[in-house]
PDB file of C-alpha atoms and ligand atoms in Angstrom:
ATOM      1  CA  MET A   1     -25.544  30.467  -4.665  1.00 48.00           C
ATOM      2  CA  ARG A   2     -22.754  32.177  -6.579  1.00 58.00           C
ATOM      3  CA  SER A   3     -21.554  30.111  -9.525  1.00 69.00           C
ATOM      4  CA  SER A   4     -17.876  29.292  -9.978  1.00 87.00           C
ATOM      5  CA  ARG A   5     -15.964  26.638 -11.844  1.00 93.00           C
ATOM      6  CA  PHE A   6     -16.118  24.633  -8.625  1.00 95.00           C
ATOM      7  CA  SER A   7     -19.934  24.610  -8.680  1.00 94.00           C
ATOM      8  CA  CYS A   8     -21.197  21.249  -9.878  1.00 96.00           C
ATOM      9  CA  SER A   9     -24.913  21.445 -10.627  1.00 97.00           C
ATOM     10  CA  ASP A  10     -25.194  17.723 -11.419  1.00 98.00           C
ATOM     11  CA  ILE A  11     -23.846  16.839  -7.953  1.00 98.00           C
ATOM     12  CA  GLU A  12     -26.233  19.327  -6.330  1.00 98.00           C
ATOM     13  CA  ASN A  13     -29.194  17.929  -8.290  1.00 98.00           C
ATOM     14  CA  LEU A  14     -28.275  14.477  -7.029  1.00 98.00           C
ATOM     15  CA  ARG A  15     -27.985  15.846  -3.467  1.00 98.00           C
ATOM     16  CA  SER A  16     -31.568  17.152  -3.736  1.00 98.00           C
ATOM     17  CA  GLU A  17     -32.727  13.753  -4.958  1.00 98.00           C
ATOM     18  CA  LEU A  18     -30.961  11.933  -2.118  1.00 98.00           C
ATOM     19  CA  LYS A  19     -32.475  14.316   0.448  1.00 98.00           C
ATOM     20  CA  ALA A  20     -35.896  13.062  -0.663  1.00 98.00           C
ATOM     21  CA  ASP A  21     -34.935   9.351  -0.692  1.00 98.00           C
ATOM     22  CA  SER A  22     -36.554   7.504   2.223  1.00 96.00           C
ATOM     23  CA  GLN A  23     -34.673   4.243   1.540  1.00 95.00           C
ATOM     24  CA  ALA A  24     -33.519   2.641   4.801  1.00 94.00           C
ATOM     25  CA  VAL A  25     -29.814   2.065   5.359  1.00 94.00           C
ATOM     26  CA  PRO A  26     -28.632  -0.474   7.953  1.00 90.00           C
ATOM     27  CA  PHE A  27     -26.838   1.412  10.715  1.00 84.00           C
ATOM     28  CA  GLN A  28     -23.239   0.608  11.612  1.00 84.00           C
ATOM     29  CA  ASP A  29     -21.430   2.604  14.263  1.00 79.00           C
ATOM     30  CA  PHE A  30     -17.850   3.212  13.209  1.00 78.00           C
ATOM     31  CA  GLY A  31     -17.102   6.210  15.312  1.00 65.00           C
ATOM     32  CA  ALA A  32     -18.480   9.235  17.054  1.00 64.00           C
ATOM     33  CA  GLY A  33     -20.753  11.166  14.759  1.00 57.00           C
ATOM     34  CA  SER A  34     -20.526   8.631  11.972  1.00 52.00           C
ATOM     35  CA  MET A  35     -24.209   8.736  11.008  1.00 52.00           C
ATOM     36  CA  GLY A  36     -25.963  10.948  13.513  1.00 54.00           C
ATOM     37  CA  ASN A  37     -29.192   9.203  14.506  1.00 54.00           C
ATOM     38  CA  THR A  38     -30.329   8.478  11.004  1.00 60.00           C
ATOM     39  CA  SER A  39     -30.754   5.360   8.990  1.00 85.00           C
ATOM     40  CA  THR A  40     -32.239   6.620   5.745  1.00 95.00           C
ATOM     41  CA  VAL A  41     -30.535   7.980   2.651  1.00 96.00           C
ATOM     42  CA  SER A  42     -32.455  11.202   3.207  1.00 96.00           C
ATOM     43  CA  GLY A  43     -31.147  11.581   6.764  1.00 93.00           C
ATOM     44  CA  ILE A  44     -27.569  10.938   5.704  1.00 94.00           C
ATOM     45  CA  ALA A  45     -27.830  13.383   2.804  1.00 96.00           C
ATOM     46  CA  ARG A  46     -29.233  16.051   5.120  1.00 95.00           C
ATOM     47  CA  LEU A  47     -26.962  15.590   8.131  1.00 92.00           C
ATOM     48  CA  SER A  48     -23.749  13.782   7.284  1.00 92.00           C
ATOM     49  CA  LEU A  49     -22.336  15.360   4.142  1.00 96.00           C
ATOM     50  CA  LYS A  50     -20.240  18.473   3.651  1.00 96.00           C
ATOM     51  CA  ARG A  51     -22.482  21.333   2.628  1.00 96.00           C
ATOM     52  CA  PRO A  52     -22.099  22.635  -0.945  1.00 97.00           C
ATOM     53  CA  LYS A  53     -19.933  25.641  -0.018  1.00 95.00           C
ATOM     54  CA  HIS A  54     -17.506  23.424   1.889  1.00 96.00           C
ATOM     55  CA  ALA A  55     -17.454  20.833  -0.899  1.00 97.00           C
ATOM     56  CA  ARG A  56     -16.647  23.649  -3.354  1.00 97.00           C
ATOM     57  CA  ALA A  57     -13.865  24.886  -1.051  1.00 96.00           C
ATOM     58  CA  LEU A  58     -12.364  21.375  -1.000  1.00 97.00           C
ATOM     59  CA  ALA A  59     -12.615  21.204  -4.787  1.00 98.00           C
ATOM     60  CA  ALA A  60     -10.796  24.555  -5.030  1.00 97.00           C
ATOM     61  CA  LEU A  61      -8.073  23.352  -2.644  1.00 97.00           C
ATOM     62  CA  THR A  62      -7.682  20.128  -4.659  1.00 98.00           C
ATOM     63  CA  ASP A  63      -7.321  22.181  -7.823  1.00 98.00           C
ATOM     64  CA  HIS A  64      -4.837  24.575  -6.191  1.00 97.00           C
ATOM     65  CA  LEU A  65      -2.683  21.626  -5.095  1.00 97.00           C
ATOM     66  CA  LYS A  66      -2.713  20.189  -8.650  1.00 97.00           C
ATOM     67  CA  CYS A  67      -3.605  16.896  -7.038  1.00 98.00           C
ATOM     68  CA  ASN A  68      -2.311  13.719  -8.578  1.00 97.00           C
ATOM     69  CA  ALA A  69      -3.673  11.652  -5.728  1.00 98.00           C
ATOM     70  CA  ALA A  70      -6.159  12.477  -2.987  1.00 98.00           C
ATOM     71  CA  LEU A  71      -7.427  10.344  -0.116  1.00 98.00           C
ATOM     72  CA  GLU A  72     -10.766  10.669   1.689  1.00 98.00           C
ATOM     73  CA  LEU A  73     -11.478   8.811   4.936  1.00 98.00           C
ATOM     74  CA  GLY A  74     -15.291   8.657   5.083  1.00 97.00           C
ATOM     75  CA  THR A  75     -17.007   8.424   1.695  1.00 98.00           C
ATOM     76  CA  SER A  76     -20.611   8.412   2.854  1.00 97.00           C
ATOM     77  CA  LEU A  77     -22.803   8.911  -0.242  1.00 98.00           C
ATOM     78  CA  GLY A  78     -19.855  10.002  -2.376  1.00 98.00           C
ATOM     79  CA  LEU A  79     -20.885  13.590  -3.116  1.00 98.00           C
ATOM     80  CA  THR A  80     -17.835  15.289  -1.627  1.00 98.00           C
ATOM     81  CA  SER A  81     -15.797  12.491  -3.216  1.00 98.00           C
ATOM     82  CA  ALA A  82     -17.204  13.570  -6.585  1.00 98.00           C
ATOM     83  CA  TYR A  83     -16.178  17.208  -5.971  1.00 98.00           C
ATOM     84  CA  ILE A  84     -12.629  16.186  -5.049  1.00 98.00           C
ATOM     85  CA  ALA A  85     -12.315  13.644  -7.875  1.00 98.00           C
ATOM     86  CA  ARG A  86     -13.327  16.216 -10.490  1.00 98.00           C
ATOM     87  CA  PHE A  87     -10.188  18.225  -9.642  1.00 98.00           C
ATOM     88  CA  SER A  88      -7.755  15.378  -8.898  1.00 98.00           C
ATOM     89  CA  LYS A  89      -6.223  12.765 -11.168  1.00 98.00           C
ATOM     90  CA  LEU A  90      -7.202   9.991  -8.747  1.00 97.00           C
ATOM     91  CA  LEU A  91      -9.173   9.821  -5.525  1.00 98.00           C
ATOM     92  CA  THR A  92      -9.010   6.914  -3.106  1.00 97.00           C
ATOM     93  CA  THR A  93     -11.946   6.947  -0.704  1.00 98.00           C
ATOM     94  CA  VAL A  94     -12.897   4.589   2.129  1.00 98.00           C
ATOM     95  CA  GLU A  95     -16.256   3.792   3.682  1.00 97.00           C
ATOM     96  CA  GLY A  96     -16.816   1.319   6.504  1.00 96.00           C
ATOM     97  CA  ASN A  97     -20.524   0.710   5.993  1.00 95.00           C
ATOM     98  CA  PRO A  98     -20.791  -1.575   2.923  1.00 95.00           C
ATOM     99  CA  HIS A  99     -24.394  -0.522   2.244  1.00 95.00           C
ATOM    100  CA  ILE A 100     -23.384   3.129   2.118  1.00 96.00           C
ATOM    101  CA  GLN A 101     -20.300   2.327   0.068  1.00 97.00           C
ATOM    102  CA  ARG A 102     -22.473   0.624  -2.566  1.00 98.00           C
ATOM    103  CA  LEU A 103     -24.744   3.680  -2.666  1.00 98.00           C
ATOM    104  CA  ALA A 104     -21.669   5.886  -3.109  1.00 98.00           C
ATOM    105  CA  GLN A 105     -20.392   3.755  -5.986  1.00 98.00           C
ATOM    106  CA  SER A 106     -23.743   3.977  -7.708  1.00 98.00           C
ATOM    107  CA  ASN A 107     -23.856   7.775  -7.170  1.00 98.00           C
ATOM    108  CA  LEU A 108     -20.351   8.187  -8.601  1.00 98.00           C
ATOM    109  CA  THR A 109     -21.306   6.098 -11.631  1.00 98.00           C
ATOM    110  CA  ARG A 110     -24.404   8.249 -12.155  1.00 98.00           C
ATOM    111  CA  LEU A 111     -22.218  11.349 -12.045  1.00 98.00           C
ATOM    112  CA  GLY A 112     -19.807   9.843 -14.565  1.00 98.00           C
ATOM    113  CA  VAL A 113     -16.914  10.076 -12.104  1.00 98.00           C
ATOM    114  CA  GLU A 114     -14.511   7.282 -13.024  1.00 98.00           C
ATOM    115  CA  ASN A 115     -11.224   8.250 -11.353  1.00 98.00           C
ATOM    116  CA  VAL A 116     -12.209   6.968  -7.897  1.00 98.00           C
ATOM    117  CA  ARG A 117     -10.847   3.945  -6.088  1.00 97.00           C
ATOM    118  CA  SER A 118     -13.660   3.179  -3.655  1.00 97.00           C
ATOM    119  CA  LEU A 119     -12.653   0.932  -0.749  1.00 97.00           C
ATOM    120  CA  SER A 120     -14.944  -0.743   1.751  1.00 97.00           C
ATOM    121  CA  GLY A 121     -13.683  -1.306   5.294  1.00 96.00           C
ATOM    122  CA  GLU A 122     -12.702   0.182   8.601  1.00 96.00           C
ATOM    123  CA  PHE A 123     -10.020   2.859   8.174  1.00 97.00           C
ATOM    124  CA  ASP A 124      -7.265   1.212  10.234  1.00 96.00           C
ATOM    125  CA  THR A 125      -8.026  -2.204   8.756  1.00 97.00           C
ATOM    126  CA  VAL A 126      -7.757  -1.101   5.128  1.00 97.00           C
ATOM    127  CA  TRP A 127      -4.855   1.320   5.715  1.00 96.00           C
ATOM    128  CA  ASP A 128      -2.327  -0.934   3.953  1.00 94.00           C
ATOM    129  CA  ALA A 129      -4.471  -0.769   0.806  1.00 93.00           C
ATOM    130  CA  PHE A 130      -3.657   2.943   0.491  1.00 92.00           C
ATOM    131  CA  GLY A 131      -0.403   1.630  -0.893  1.00 79.00           C
ATOM    132  CA  ASP A 132       2.827   3.452  -1.505  1.00 78.00           C
ATOM    133  CA  SER A 133       1.117   6.453  -3.075  1.00 82.00           C
ATOM    134  CA  THR A 134       2.024   9.929  -1.994  1.00 95.00           C
ATOM    135  CA  TYR A 135      -1.124  11.962  -1.500  1.00 98.00           C
ATOM    136  CA  ASP A 136      -1.371  15.682  -2.189  1.00 98.00           C
ATOM    137  CA  LEU A 137      -4.561  15.929  -0.156  1.00 98.00           C
ATOM    138  CA  ILE A 138      -5.802  13.757   2.707  1.00 98.00           C
ATOM    139  CA  PHE A 139      -9.290  14.508   4.002  1.00 98.00           C
ATOM    140  CA  ILE A 140     -10.181  12.885   7.345  1.00 98.00           C
ATOM    141  CA  ASP A 141     -13.978  12.934   7.632  1.00 97.00           C
ATOM    142  CA  GLY A 142     -15.079  10.012   9.787  1.00 94.00           C
ATOM    143  CA  ASN A 143     -14.759   8.727  13.350  1.00 93.00           C
ATOM    144  CA  HIS A 144     -14.802  12.040  15.195  1.00 91.00           C
ATOM    145  CA  ARG A 145     -12.922  10.879  18.253  1.00 95.00           C
ATOM    146  CA  GLY A 146      -9.853  12.813  19.300  1.00 97.00           C
ATOM    147  CA  SER A 147      -7.630   9.749  19.716  1.00 97.00           C
ATOM    148  CA  ALA A 148      -8.664   8.471  16.267  1.00 97.00           C
ATOM    149  CA  LEU A 149      -7.992  11.851  14.629  1.00 98.00           C
ATOM    150  CA  ILE A 150      -4.494  11.959  16.136  1.00 98.00           C
ATOM    151  CA  ARG A 151      -3.809   8.379  15.051  1.00 97.00           C
ATOM    152  CA  TYR A 152      -4.973   8.954  11.452  1.00 98.00           C
ATOM    153  CA  ALA A 153      -3.055  12.242  11.227  1.00 97.00           C
ATOM    154  CA  LYS A 154       0.179  10.642  12.458  1.00 96.00           C
ATOM    155  CA  LYS A 155      -0.236   7.678  10.111  1.00 96.00           C
ATOM    156  CA  SER A 156      -0.937  10.118   7.264  1.00 96.00           C
ATOM    157  CA  LEU A 157       2.451  11.802   7.695  1.00 95.00           C
ATOM    158  CA  THR A 158       4.291   9.065   5.805  1.00 93.00           C
ATOM    159  CA  MET A 159       1.864   9.247   2.873  1.00 96.00           C
ATOM    160  CA  LEU A 160       1.446  13.012   2.595  1.00 97.00           C
ATOM    161  CA  HIS A 161       3.433  14.836  -0.092  1.00 96.00           C
ATOM    162  CA  THR A 162       5.827  17.325   1.522  1.00 95.00           C
ATOM    163  CA  ASN A 163       3.743  20.164   0.081  1.00 95.00           C
ATOM    164  CA  GLY A 164       0.473  18.316   0.618  1.00 97.00           C
ATOM    165  CA  VAL A 165      -2.414  19.301   2.888  1.00 98.00           C
ATOM    166  CA  LEU A 166      -4.107  17.281   5.609  1.00 98.00           C
ATOM    167  CA  VAL A 167      -7.713  18.379   6.179  1.00 98.00           C
ATOM    168  CA  CYS A 168      -9.176  17.357   9.548  1.00 98.00           C
ATOM    169  CA  ASP A 169     -12.941  17.686   9.645  1.00 97.00           C
ATOM    170  CA  ASP A 170     -15.011  18.935  12.570  1.00 95.00           C
ATOM    171  CA  ILE A 171     -12.166  20.056  14.814  1.00 97.00           C
ATOM    172  CA  HIS A 172     -14.644  22.002  16.988  1.00 96.00           C
ATOM    173  CA  TRP A 173     -17.293  19.247  17.074  1.00 95.00           C
ATOM    174  CA  SER A 174     -16.484  18.319  20.698  1.00 96.00           C
ATOM    175  CA  SER A 175     -13.977  19.244  23.381  1.00 97.00           C
ATOM    176  CA  ASP A 176     -12.266  15.916  22.645  1.00 97.00           C
ATOM    177  CA  MET A 177     -11.792  16.942  18.986  1.00 97.00           C
ATOM    178  CA  GLU A 178     -10.621  20.428  20.016  1.00 97.00           C
ATOM    179  CA  ARG A 179      -7.981  18.883  22.268  1.00 98.00           C
ATOM    180  CA  ALA A 180      -6.871  16.604  19.430  1.00 98.00           C
ATOM    181  CA  TRP A 181      -6.614  19.567  17.044  1.00 98.00           C
ATOM    182  CA  LYS A 182      -4.500  21.521  19.567  1.00 97.00           C
ATOM    183  CA  HIS A 183      -2.281  18.470  19.987  1.00 98.00           C
ATOM    184  CA  LEU A 184      -1.795  18.195  16.214  1.00 98.00           C
ATOM    185  CA  CYS A 185      -0.956  21.897  15.977  1.00 97.00           C
ATOM    186  CA  SER A 186       1.736  21.460  18.623  1.00 97.00           C
ATOM    187  CA  MET A 187       3.553  18.847  16.504  1.00 96.00           C
ATOM    188  CA  PRO A 188       6.829  20.220  15.076  1.00 95.00           C
ATOM    189  CA  GLU A 189       6.176  18.637  11.656  1.00 94.00           C
ATOM    190  CA  TRP A 190       3.600  21.159  10.514  1.00 96.00           C
ATOM    191  CA  THR A 191       4.400  24.613   9.237  1.00 96.00           C
ATOM    192  CA  LEU A 192       1.082  26.305   8.450  1.00 95.00           C
ATOM    193  CA  GLN A 193      -1.879  25.325  10.642  1.00 96.00           C
ATOM    194  CA  MET A 194      -5.166  26.848   9.567  1.00 96.00           C
ATOM    195  CA  ASP A 195      -8.336  26.752  11.637  1.00 97.00           C
ATOM    196  CA  ALA A 196     -11.226  27.237   9.209  1.00 96.00           C
ATOM    197  CA  PHE A 197     -13.746  26.256  11.917  1.00 95.00           C
ATOM    198  CA  GLU A 198     -15.450  23.562   9.798  1.00 93.00           C
ATOM    199  CA  TRP A 199     -12.066  21.890   9.526  1.00 96.00           C
ATOM    200  CA  GLY A 200      -8.394  22.313  10.295  1.00 97.00           C
ATOM    201  CA  LEU A 201      -5.732  22.321   7.585  1.00 98.00           C
ATOM    202  CA  LEU A 202      -2.153  21.257   8.191  1.00 98.00           C
ATOM    203  CA  THR A 203       0.831  21.279   5.878  1.00 97.00           C
ATOM    204  CA  ARG A 204       4.540  20.578   6.115  1.00 95.00           C
ATOM    205  CA  ASN A 205       5.299  22.837   3.155  1.00 92.00           C
ATOM    206  CA  GLN A 206       8.684  24.369   4.020  1.00 92.00           C
ATOM    207  CA  ALA A 207       8.042  27.367   1.791  1.00 92.00           C
ATOM    208  CA  LEU A 208       5.476  28.460   4.383  1.00 92.00           C
ATOM    209  CA  LYS A 209       6.503  29.718   7.789  1.00 90.00           C
ATOM    210  CA  ARG A 210       5.279  28.013  10.939  1.00 93.00           C
ATOM    211  CA  GLU A 211       2.132  29.919  11.712  1.00 93.00           C
ATOM    212  CA  HIS A 212      -1.302  29.321  13.197  1.00 93.00           C
ATOM    213  CA  MET A 213      -4.134  31.222  11.565  1.00 93.00           C
ATOM    214  CA  CYS A 214      -7.913  31.298  11.787  1.00 94.00           C
ATOM    215  CA  ILE A 215     -10.164  32.009   8.855  1.00 92.00           C
ATOM    216  CA  ARG A 216     -13.948  32.061   8.601  1.00 89.00           C
ATOM    217  CA  PHE A 217     -15.891  31.810   5.367  1.00 82.00           C
TER     218      PHE A 217
HETATM  219  C1  SAM B   1     -19.301  12.430   7.911  1.00 97.73           C
HETATM  220  S1  SAM B   1     -19.482  11.042   6.872  1.00 97.73           S
HETATM  221  C2  SAM B   1     -18.509  11.440   5.459  1.00 97.73           C
HETATM  222  C3  SAM B   1     -19.084  12.520   4.605  1.00 97.73           C
HETATM  223  C4  SAM B   1     -18.437  12.679   3.269  1.00 97.73           C
HETATM  224  N1  SAM B   1     -17.007  12.884   3.350  1.00 97.73           N
HETATM  225  C5  SAM B   1     -19.068  13.858   2.541  1.00 97.73           C
HETATM  226  O1  SAM B   1     -18.751  15.011   2.868  1.00 97.73           O
HETATM  227  O2  SAM B   1     -19.891  13.627   1.641  1.00 97.73           O
HETATM  228  C6  SAM B   1     -18.464   9.845   7.673  1.00 97.73           C
HETATM  229  C7  SAM B   1     -18.519   8.456   7.059  1.00 97.73           C
HETATM  230  O3  SAM B   1     -17.388   7.737   7.540  1.00 97.73           O
HETATM  231  C8  SAM B   1     -17.766   6.418   7.870  1.00 97.73           C
HETATM  232  N2  SAM B   1     -16.875   6.029   8.975  1.00 97.73           N
HETATM  233  C9  SAM B   1     -16.785   6.608  10.208  1.00 97.73           C
HETATM  234  N3  SAM B   1     -15.828   6.030  10.936  1.00 97.73           N
HETATM  235  C10 SAM B   1     -15.288   5.055  10.154  1.00 97.73           C
HETATM  236  C11 SAM B   1     -14.229   4.129  10.344  1.00 97.73           C
HETATM  237  N4  SAM B   1     -13.535   4.071  11.502  1.00 97.73           N
HETATM  238  N5  SAM B   1     -13.927   3.290   9.335  1.00 97.73           N
HETATM  239  C12 SAM B   1     -14.623   3.338   8.161  1.00 97.73           C
HETATM  240  N6  SAM B   1     -15.639   4.204   7.902  1.00 97.73           N
HETATM  241  C13 SAM B   1     -15.957   5.058   8.901  1.00 97.73           C
HETATM  242  C14 SAM B   1     -19.233   6.481   8.285  1.00 97.73           C
HETATM  243  O4  SAM B   1     -19.883   5.256   8.032  1.00 97.73           O
HETATM  244  C15 SAM B   1     -19.756   7.649   7.447  1.00 97.73           C
HETATM  245  O5  SAM B   1     -20.417   7.200   6.298  1.00 97.73           O
END
């Protein structure tokens, strides 16, 4: 792995530890693809989290945006949260499974990450707790159903800084998600729409022309 200032060896050491942790986690189904078929810390760490290169890419995007406030829907074990938080003034992150949320809090404490507001609850139910903040980055990484993605993206519009970026995870995970992504791209609000395969990025930044691009990395 090439080293960059977005490489976080302490987070990756913790990831290795979690991949070997056979502790059982009570399963709660919050949405398509929420936990795969697993119910151990090891399974979640192996299957549910953004891989290191994608976590580094998110960290780089957070840094580029000079994030004052970021929002993550879907904390899981908190590793990607840690990457984002390291390059943002504050991260708000939400996890529906209280057992997983407690594990995430303990992981963030171990990593010495203190600028995280960790919320427990179903996304729509806790939405009001996101407050009046304007977020520079919103990362939707939970409940991979097309209708849910569209709903979260539309609700995000009022909270997203005009130059902010909405990152929609797993846009090619299913035909339902692909349809939702196409629908989002057709909305007049967005200028740049970027398909990076792993996720789709949308911004309303008026300095950018309305354009749809695909990148692979
Ligand atoms: C793919 S994982 C998140 C991975 C994490 N962002 C990372 O990269 O490390 C999705 C998480 O979102 C949670 N989740 C899914 N749908 C949810 C919902 N509707 N409300 C609250 N939590 C939800 C699941 O319990 C799961 O832990």
